[in-house]
Coordinates of N, CA and C in Angstrom, one line a residue:
M102 N -4.1 -19.5 -45.9 CA -3.7 -19.8 -47.2 C -2.2 -20.0 -47.3
I103 N -1.6 -20.5 -46.2 CA -0.2 -20.7 -46.3 C 0.1 -22.2 -46.5
D104 N -0.9 -23.0 -46.8 CA -0.7 -24.4 -47.1 C -1.3 -24.6 -48.5
P105 N -0.6 -25.0 -49.5 CA 0.8 -25.4 -49.5 C 1.7 -24.2 -49.5
P106 N 3.0 -24.5 -49.1 CA 3.9 -23.4 -48.8 C 4.2 -22.5 -50.0
Y107 N 4.0 -22.9 -51.3 CA 4.3 -22.1 -52.4 C 3.2 -21.0 -52.6
T108 N 2.2 -20.9 -51.7 CA 1.2 -19.9 -51.8 C 1.6 -18.7 -50.9
V109 N 2.7 -18.8 -50.1 CA 3.1 -17.7 -49.3 C 3.7 -16.6 -50.1
P110 N 3.3 -15.3 -49.9 CA 3.9 -14.2 -50.7 C 5.4 -14.2 -50.5
M111 N 6.1 -14.1 -51.6 CA 7.6 -14.0 -51.5 C 8.2 -12.7 -51.9
Y112 N 7.5 -12.1 -52.9 CA 8.1 -10.8 -53.4 C 6.9 -9.9 -53.8
G113 N 7.0 -8.7 -53.3 CA 5.9 -7.7 -53.6 C 4.7 -7.9 -52.8
T114 N 4.0 -6.8 -52.5 CA 2.7 -6.9 -51.8 C 1.9 -5.8 -52.4
P115 N 0.6 -5.8 -52.1 CA -0.2 -4.6 -52.6 C 0.3 -3.3 -52.1
F116 N 1.0 -3.3 -50.9 CA 1.6 -2.1 -50.4 C 2.7 -1.6 -51.3
T117 N 3.4 -2.4 -52.0 CA 4.5 -2.0 -52.8 C 4.1 -1.9 -54.3
D118 N 3.2 -2.8 -54.7 CA 2.8 -2.9 -56.1 C 1.7 -1.9 -56.6
V119 N 0.7 -1.7 -55.8 CA -0.4 -0.8 -56.2 C 0.0 0.6 -56.5
P120 N 0.9 1.2 -55.7 CA 1.3 2.6 -56.1 C 2.0 2.7 -57.4
E121 N 2.7 1.6 -57.8 CA 3.4 1.6 -59.1 C 2.4 1.6 -60.2
Y122 N 1.3 1.0 -60.1 CA 0.3 1.0 -61.1 C -0.4 2.3 -61.2
F123 N -0.7 2.9 -60.1 CA -1.4 4.2 -60.1 C -0.5 5.4 -60.5
T124 N 0.8 5.4 -60.2 CA 1.6 6.5 -60.5 C 2.2 6.4 -61.9
G125 N 2.3 5.1 -62.4 CA 3.0 4.9 -63.7 C 4.5 4.8 -63.5
W126 N 5.0 4.9 -62.3 CA 6.4 4.8 -62.0 C 6.7 3.4 -61.5
V127 N 7.3 2.6 -62.2 CA 7.6 1.3 -61.7 C 9.1 1.3 -61.3
S128 N 9.4 0.9 -60.1 CA 10.7 0.9 -59.6 C 10.8 1.9 -58.5
W129 N 12.1 2.4 -58.3 CA 12.4 3.3 -57.2 C 12.0 4.8 -57.4
F130 N 11.9 5.2 -58.7 CA 11.7 6.6 -59.0 C 10.2 7.0 -58.8
G131 N 10.0 8.0 -57.9 CA 8.7 8.5 -57.6 C 8.3 9.7 -58.3
G132 N 9.1 10.2 -59.2 CA 8.8 11.4 -60.0 C 9.3 12.7 -59.5
D133 N 10.0 12.7 -58.3 CA 10.6 13.9 -57.8 C 12.1 13.9 -58.2
A134 N 12.5 14.9 -58.9 CA 13.9 15.0 -59.4 C 14.9 15.1 -58.3
T135 N 14.5 15.5 -57.1 CA 15.4 15.6 -55.9 C 15.9 14.2 -55.5
D136 N 15.1 13.2 -55.8 CA 15.5 11.8 -55.5 C 16.5 11.2 -56.4
L137 N 16.8 11.9 -57.5 CA 17.7 11.3 -58.5 C 19.2 11.2 -58.0
F138 N 19.6 12.3 -57.4 CA 21.0 12.3 -56.9 C 21.0 12.8 -55.4
P139 N 20.5 12.0 -54.5 CA 20.4 12.4 -53.1 C 21.7 12.6 -52.4
S140 N 21.7 13.3 -51.3 CA 22.9 13.5 -50.5 C 23.2 12.1 -49.9
L141 N 24.4 12.0 -49.4 CA 24.8 10.8 -48.7 C 23.9 10.7 -47.4
P142 N 23.5 9.5 -47.1 CA 22.6 9.3 -46.0 C 23.2 9.8 -44.7
A143 N 24.5 9.6 -44.5 CA 25.1 10.0 -43.2 C 25.2 11.6 -43.2
D144 N 25.5 12.2 -44.3 CA 25.6 13.7 -44.4 C 24.2 14.3 -44.1
K145 N 23.2 13.7 -44.7 CA 21.8 14.2 -44.5 C 21.4 14.0 -43.1
A146 N 21.7 12.8 -42.5 CA 21.3 12.5 -41.1 C 22.0 13.5 -40.2
R147 N 23.3 13.8 -40.4 CA 24.0 14.7 -39.5 C 23.3 16.1 -39.5
R148 N 23.0 16.5 -40.7 CA 22.4 17.9 -40.8 C 21.0 17.9 -40.1
M149 N 20.2 16.8 -40.4 CA 18.8 16.8 -39.9 C 18.9 16.7 -38.3
V150 N 19.7 15.8 -37.8 CA 19.8 15.6 -36.4 C 20.3 16.9 -35.7
E151 N 21.2 17.6 -36.4 CA 21.7 18.9 -35.8 C 20.5 19.9 -35.8
L152 N 19.7 19.9 -36.8 CA 18.5 20.8 -36.8 C 17.4 20.4 -35.8
M153 N 17.4 19.1 -35.4 CA 16.5 18.6 -34.4 C 16.9 18.8 -33.0
G154 N 18.1 19.3 -32.8 CA 18.6 19.5 -31.4 C 19.6 18.5 -30.9
G155 N 20.1 17.6 -31.8 CA 21.1 16.6 -31.4 C 20.5 15.2 -31.3
A156 N 21.4 14.2 -31.3 CA 21.0 12.8 -31.2 C 20.2 12.5 -30.0
D157 N 20.6 13.1 -28.9 CA 19.8 12.8 -27.6 C 18.4 13.2 -27.7
A158 N 18.2 14.4 -28.3 CA 16.8 14.9 -28.5 C 16.0 14.0 -29.5
V159 N 16.7 13.5 -30.5 CA 16.0 12.7 -31.5 C 15.6 11.3 -30.8
V160 N 16.5 10.8 -30.0 CA 16.2 9.5 -29.3 C 15.1 9.7 -28.3
T161 N 15.1 10.8 -27.6 CA 14.0 11.1 -26.7 C 12.7 11.1 -27.4
T162 N 12.6 11.8 -28.5 CA 11.4 11.9 -29.3 C 11.0 10.5 -29.8
A163 N 12.0 9.7 -30.2 CA 11.7 8.3 -30.7 C 11.1 7.5 -29.6
E164 N 11.6 7.7 -28.4 CA 11.1 6.9 -27.2 C 9.6 7.3 -27.0
R165 N 9.3 8.6 -27.1 CA 7.9 9.0 -26.9 C 7.0 8.5 -28.0
D166 N 7.5 8.5 -29.3 CA 6.7 7.9 -30.4 C 6.5 6.4 -30.1
H167 N 7.6 5.7 -29.7 CA 7.5 4.3 -29.3 C 6.4 4.0 -28.3
E168 N 6.4 4.8 -27.2 CA 5.4 4.7 -26.1 C 4.0 5.0 -26.7
A169 N 3.9 5.8 -27.6 CA 2.6 6.2 -28.2 C 2.1 5.2 -29.3
G170 N 3.0 4.2 -29.6 CA 2.6 3.2 -30.5 C 3.0 3.5 -32.0
N171 N 3.8 4.5 -32.2 CA 4.3 4.9 -33.5 C 5.7 4.3 -33.7
H172 N 5.7 2.9 -33.8 CA 6.9 2.2 -33.8 C 7.8 2.4 -35.1
Q173 N 7.1 2.5 -36.2 CA 7.9 2.7 -37.5 C 8.5 4.1 -37.5
L174 N 7.8 5.1 -37.1 CA 8.4 6.5 -37.0 C 9.5 6.5 -36.0
A175 N 9.3 5.9 -34.9 CA 10.4 5.8 -33.9 C 11.6 5.1 -34.4
A176 N 11.5 4.1 -35.2 CA 12.6 3.4 -35.8 C 13.3 4.3 -36.8
E177 N 12.6 5.0 -37.6 CA 13.2 5.9 -38.5 C 14.0 7.0 -37.8
L178 N 13.5 7.5 -36.7 CA 14.2 8.5 -35.9 C 15.5 7.9 -35.4
T179 N 15.5 6.7 -34.9 CA 16.7 6.1 -34.4 C 17.7 5.9 -35.5
Q180 N 17.2 5.6 -36.7 CA 18.1 5.4 -37.8 C 18.8 6.7 -38.1
L181 N 18.1 7.8 -38.1 CA 18.7 9.1 -38.3 C 19.8 9.4 -37.2
A182 N 19.5 9.1 -35.9 CA 20.4 9.3 -34.8 C 21.7 8.5 -35.0
L183 N 21.5 7.2 -35.4 CA 22.6 6.3 -35.6 C 23.5 6.7 -36.8
R184 N 22.8 7.2 -37.9 CA 23.6 7.6 -39.0 C 24.4 8.9 -38.7
A185 N 23.9 9.7 -37.8 CA 24.6 10.9 -37.4 C 25.7 10.6 -36.4
E186 N 25.4 9.7 -35.4 CA 26.3 9.3 -34.4 C 26.3 7.8 -34.3
P187 N 27.1 7.1 -35.1 CA 27.0 5.6 -35.1 C 27.2 4.9 -33.7
G188 N 27.9 5.6 -32.8 CA 28.2 5.0 -31.5 C 27.1 5.3 -30.4
H189 N 26.0 5.8 -30.8 CA 25.0 6.2 -29.8 C 24.3 5.0 -29.3
D190 N 24.6 4.5 -28.1 CA 24.1 3.3 -27.6 C 22.6 3.3 -27.4
D191 N 22.0 4.4 -26.8 CA 20.6 4.4 -26.6 C 19.8 4.3 -27.9
A192 N 20.3 4.9 -28.9 CA 19.6 4.8 -30.2 C 19.7 3.4 -30.8
R193 N 20.9 2.8 -30.6 CA 21.1 1.4 -31.1 C 20.2 0.4 -30.4
L194 N 20.1 0.5 -29.1 CA 19.3 -0.4 -28.3 C 17.8 -0.2 -28.6
L195 N 17.4 1.0 -28.7 CA 16.0 1.3 -29.0 C 15.6 0.8 -30.4
K196 N 16.5 1.0 -31.4 CA 16.2 0.6 -32.7 C 16.1 -0.9 -32.8
Q197 N 17.0 -1.6 -32.0 CA 17.0 -3.1 -32.0 C 15.6 -3.6 -31.5
E198 N 15.1 -2.9 -30.5 CA 13.7 -3.3 -29.9 C 12.6 -3.0 -30.9
L199 N 12.8 -1.8 -31.6 CA 11.7 -1.4 -32.5 C 11.7 -2.3 -33.8
I200 N 12.8 -2.7 -34.2 CA 12.8 -3.6 -35.4 C 12.0 -4.9 -35.2
S201 N 12.2 -5.4 -34.0 CA 11.5 -6.6 -33.6 C 10.0 -6.4 -33.6
I202 N 9.6 -5.3 -33.0 CA 8.2 -4.9 -32.9 C 7.6 -4.7 -34.3
V203 N 8.3 -3.9 -35.2 CA 7.8 -3.6 -36.5 C 7.7 -4.9 -37.3
A204 N 8.7 -5.8 -37.2 CA 8.6 -7.1 -37.9 C 7.4 -7.9 -37.5
D205 N 7.1 -7.9 -36.2 CA 5.9 -8.6 -35.8 C 4.6 -7.9 -36.3
L206 N 4.5 -6.6 -36.3 CA 3.3 -5.9 -36.7 C 3.1 -5.9 -38.3
R207 N 4.2 -6.0 -39.0 CA 4.1 -5.8 -40.5 C 4.2 -7.1 -41.2
R208 N 3.5 -8.1 -40.8 CA 3.6 -9.5 -41.4 C 3.1 -9.4 -42.9
R209 N 4.0 -8.9 -43.7 CA 3.7 -8.8 -45.1 C 4.5 -9.7 -46.0
G210 N 4.6 -10.9 -45.5 CA 5.3 -11.9 -46.3 C 6.7 -12.2 -45.8
I211 N 7.2 -13.3 -46.2 CA 8.5 -13.7 -45.8 C 9.7 -12.8 -46.1
G212 N 9.6 -12.2 -47.3 CA 10.7 -11.3 -47.7 C 10.9 -10.1 -46.7
F213 N 9.8 -9.4 -46.4 CA 9.9 -8.2 -45.6 C 10.3 -8.6 -44.1
R214 N 9.7 -9.7 -43.6 CA 10.1 -10.2 -42.3 C 11.5 -10.5 -42.2
S215 N 12.1 -11.2 -43.2 CA 13.5 -11.6 -43.2 C 14.4 -10.3 -43.2
L216 N 14.0 -9.3 -44.0 CA 14.8 -8.1 -44.0 C 14.8 -7.4 -42.6
H217 N 13.7 -7.4 -42.0 CA 13.7 -6.8 -40.6 C 14.6 -7.7 -39.7
E218 N 14.3 -9.0 -39.7 CA 15.0 -9.8 -38.7 C 16.5 -9.9 -39.0
S219 N 16.9 -9.8 -40.2 CA 18.3 -10.0 -40.6 C 19.1 -8.8 -40.1
S220 N 18.5 -7.6 -39.9 CA 19.2 -6.4 -39.5 C 19.4 -6.4 -38.0
I221 N 18.7 -7.1 -37.2 CA 18.8 -7.0 -35.8 C 20.1 -7.4 -35.3
P222 N 20.7 -8.5 -35.7 CA 22.0 -8.9 -35.1 C 23.2 -8.0 -35.5
L223 N 22.9 -7.1 -36.5 CA 24.0 -6.3 -37.0 C 24.1 -5.0 -36.1
L224 N 23.1 -4.7 -35.4 CA 23.1 -3.5 -34.6 C 24.1 -3.4 -33.5
P225 N 24.3 -4.5 -32.7 CA 25.2 -4.4 -31.6 C 26.6 -4.0 -32.0
A226 N 27.0 -4.5 -33.2 CA 28.4 -4.2 -33.6 C 28.5 -2.7 -34.2
G227 N 27.4 -2.1 -34.4 CA 27.4 -0.7 -34.9 C 27.8 -0.6 -36.4
A228 N 27.6 -1.7 -37.1 CA 28.0 -1.7 -38.5 C 26.9 -2.3 -39.3
W229 N 26.9 -2.0 -40.6 CA 25.9 -2.6 -41.5 C 26.1 -4.1 -41.7
C230 N 27.3 -4.6 -41.7 CA 27.6 -6.0 -41.9 C 28.7 -6.4 -40.9
S231 N 28.4 -7.1 -39.9 CA 29.3 -7.5 -38.9 C 29.5 -9.0 -38.9
M232 N 30.7 -9.4 -39.2 CA 31.0 -10.9 -39.3 C 31.1 -11.4 -37.8
S233 N 31.2 -10.6 -36.8 CA 31.3 -11.0 -35.5 C 29.9 -11.3 -34.8
S234 N 28.9 -11.0 -35.6 CA 27.5 -11.2 -35.1 C 27.3 -12.7 -34.7
P235 N 26.6 -12.9 -33.6 CA 26.3 -14.3 -33.2 C 25.5 -15.1 -34.2
R236 N 24.7 -14.4 -35.1 CA 23.9 -15.2 -36.1 C 24.7 -15.5 -37.3
W237 N 25.9 -15.0 -37.5 CA 26.7 -15.4 -38.7 C 27.4 -16.7 -38.4
P238 N 27.3 -17.7 -39.4 CA 28.1 -18.9 -39.2 C 29.5 -18.6 -39.1
S239 N 30.2 -19.3 -38.2 CA 31.7 -19.1 -38.0 C 32.5 -19.2 -39.3
S240 N 32.0 -20.0 -40.3 CA 32.7 -20.2 -41.5 C 32.7 -18.9 -42.3
F241 N 31.8 -18.0 -42.1 CA 31.7 -16.8 -42.9 C 32.7 -15.8 -42.4
A242 N 33.1 -15.9 -41.1 CA 34.0 -14.9 -40.4 C 35.4 -15.1 -40.8
S243 N 35.8 -16.2 -41.4 CA 37.2 -16.5 -41.7 C 37.5 -16.0 -43.1

């Protein structure tokens, strides 16, 4: 059902929409007041990674999860390691691989796939937005 092209899902999926109908919470708020003013992601990641035994231990666990087929969980662990230690090369390389795998497995419409794929070239620079990325047009970098 992708022909004609306007039948391709562009925004929202049953995965994102159905819980909103059942909980009555439409948008980002899930009903837990702790989510209203969360800690900064980097601060939370540093503390969690410290409690887990350090970034190397987190990446080792992520590698095991990846080998077991738990690619999304492994990607989330590498995200924690990178937020705690942005220069951790093993975490960066593993996350880069995992994002490609998750994007292939989660074919939930063009929007989700684009979000996954657009973050891949940003990882080698170790920044959220890198104008030196090879996928950025050179006109954007000036």
